CSV table of C-alpha atoms in Angstrom, one decimal:
chain,number,residue,atom,x,y,z
B,1,MET,CA,105.5,126.5,97.9
B,2,ALA,CA,102.6,124.8,99.3
B,3,LYS,CA,103.5,121.5,101.0
B,4,ILE,CA,101.5,118.2,101.4
B,5,VAL,CA,102.5,115.6,104.2
B,6,ILE,CA,102.4,112.1,102.8
B,7,ILE,CA,102.2,109.3,105.5
B,8,ASP,CA,103.4,105.9,104.0
B,9,ARG,CA,102.0,102.2,104.9
B,10,SER,CA,105.1,102.4,107.7
B,11,LEU,CA,103.8,105.6,109.1
B,12,ASP,CA,106.8,107.3,108.0
B,13,GLU,CA,106.1,111.2,107.0
B,14,THR,CA,107.3,113.1,104.0
B,15,GLN,CA,106.6,116.7,103.3
B,16,VAL,CA,106.9,117.4,99.6
B,17,GLU,CA,105.9,120.3,97.5
B,18,GLY,CA,102.4,120.4,96.2
B,19,LYS,CA,102.0,121.5,93.0
B,20,GLU,CA,99.1,123.7,92.0
B,21,GLY,CA,96.5,122.0,89.5
B,22,LEU,CA,97.9,118.6,90.0
B,23,SER,CA,95.9,115.6,91.3
B,24,VAL,CA,97.3,114.3,94.8
B,25,MET,CA,97.6,111.1,93.2
B,26,GLU,CA,100.3,112.5,90.7
B,27,ILE,CA,102.0,114.4,93.5
B,28,ILE,CA,102.3,111.2,95.6
B,29,ARG,CA,103.4,109.0,92.4
B,30,ASP,CA,106.0,111.5,91.2
B,31,SER,CA,107.6,112.1,94.8
B,32,GLY,CA,108.5,108.4,94.6
B,33,PHE,CA,106.1,106.7,96.5
B,34,ASP,CA,105.7,103.1,94.9
B,35,GLU,CA,103.1,102.2,97.4
B,36,LEU,CA,100.6,104.0,95.6
B,37,LEU,CA,99.6,102.0,92.3
B,38,ALA,CA,97.3,104.4,90.6
B,39,LEU,CA,97.0,101.5,88.0
B,40,CYS,CA,94.2,103.3,86.0
B,41,GLY,CA,96.6,106.4,85.8
B,42,GLY,CA,93.7,108.7,87.4
B,43,CYS,CA,90.7,107.7,85.4
B,44,CYS,CA,88.8,107.0,88.6
B,45,SER,CA,88.3,103.3,87.7
B,46,CYS,CA,90.5,101.0,90.0
B,47,ALA,CA,90.6,102.4,93.6
B,48,THR,CA,94.4,101.9,94.0
B,49,CYS,CA,95.3,105.3,94.4
B,50,HIS,CA,93.4,105.1,98.1
B,51,VAL,CA,94.1,107.4,100.6
B,52,TYR,CA,93.2,108.7,104.3
B,53,VAL,CA,92.7,112.3,104.2
B,54,ASP,CA,93.1,114.4,107.6
B,55,PRO,CA,89.8,115.5,108.6
B,56,THR,CA,90.9,119.0,109.2
B,57,PHE,CA,90.8,119.2,105.4
B,58,SER,CA,87.7,117.7,104.6
B,59,SER,CA,85.8,120.8,104.2
B,60,LEU,CA,88.1,122.2,101.6
B,61,LEU,CA,87.9,119.3,99.6
B,62,PRO,CA,85.2,118.9,96.5
B,63,ALA,CA,82.6,116.4,97.5
B,64,MET,CA,82.8,113.0,96.5
B,65,SER,CA,81.2,111.7,93.3
B,66,ASP,CA,78.8,108.9,92.8
B,67,GLU,CA,81.5,107.1,90.7
B,68,GLU,CA,84.6,107.5,93.8
B,69,ASN,CA,82.1,106.3,96.1
B,70,ASP,CA,81.1,103.3,94.6
B,71,LEU,CA,84.9,102.5,94.0
B,72,LEU,CA,85.6,103.2,97.5
B,73,ASP,CA,82.7,101.1,98.7
B,74,GLY,CA,84.8,98.0,97.1
B,75,SER,CA,87.3,98.6,99.3
B,76,SER,CA,87.9,96.3,102.6
B,77,SER,CA,89.7,99.7,104.2
B,78,ARG,CA,87.2,102.2,103.7
B,79,ARG,CA,86.9,104.6,106.4
B,80,ALA,CA,85.2,108.1,107.1
B,81,GLU,CA,88.4,110.0,105.6
B,82,SER,CA,88.9,107.7,102.7
B,83,ARG,CA,89.2,109.4,99.2
B,84,LEU,CA,90.6,108.4,96.0
B,85,SER,CA,93.6,110.6,95.3
B,86,CYS,CA,93.2,111.1,91.5
B,87,GLN,CA,89.7,112.9,92.5
B,88,LEU,CA,91.5,115.6,94.7
B,89,PHE,CA,93.5,118.3,93.0
B,90,PHE,CA,95.9,120.4,95.0
B,91,SER,CA,95.9,124.0,95.2
B,92,ASP,CA,97.9,126.6,97.6
B,93,ALA,CA,94.4,126.3,99.6
B,94,LEU,CA,95.4,122.9,100.5
B,95,ASP,CA,99.2,123.9,102.1
B,96,GLY,CA,99.6,121.7,104.8
B,97,LEU,CA,97.4,118.9,103.4
B,98,ARG,CA,98.1,115.3,105.3
B,99,VAL,CA,97.0,112.3,103.5
B,100,THR,CA,97.9,108.4,104.6
B,101,ILE,CA,98.3,105.8,101.9
B,102,ALA,CA,95.7,103.5,102.4
B,103,PRO,CA,96.5,99.6,102.8
B,104,GLU,CA,96.5,97.8,99.4
B,105,ASP,CA,93.2,95.4,98.9
């Protein structure tokens, strides 16, 4: 099974199984990470599932939508590798994906 590495706000790394078809947000939440609030439940309306994606995986991810970009613009911790984890759906092609949970705004 494909894996995803989640780095929490304390910079502790945890490797978990990534389930095909689930969003990265769902995988993080279902793995017990309380730091990722995901208040809107994955509707791309709150940006509380903000993560930093390891740049080596950027080319494997879908392009950012205007809605996602606008929500991230409201974050004081936005970086070049910022994404909303609810907009990233996991597949075996993303085996080894590394994401860091962004600071809470």
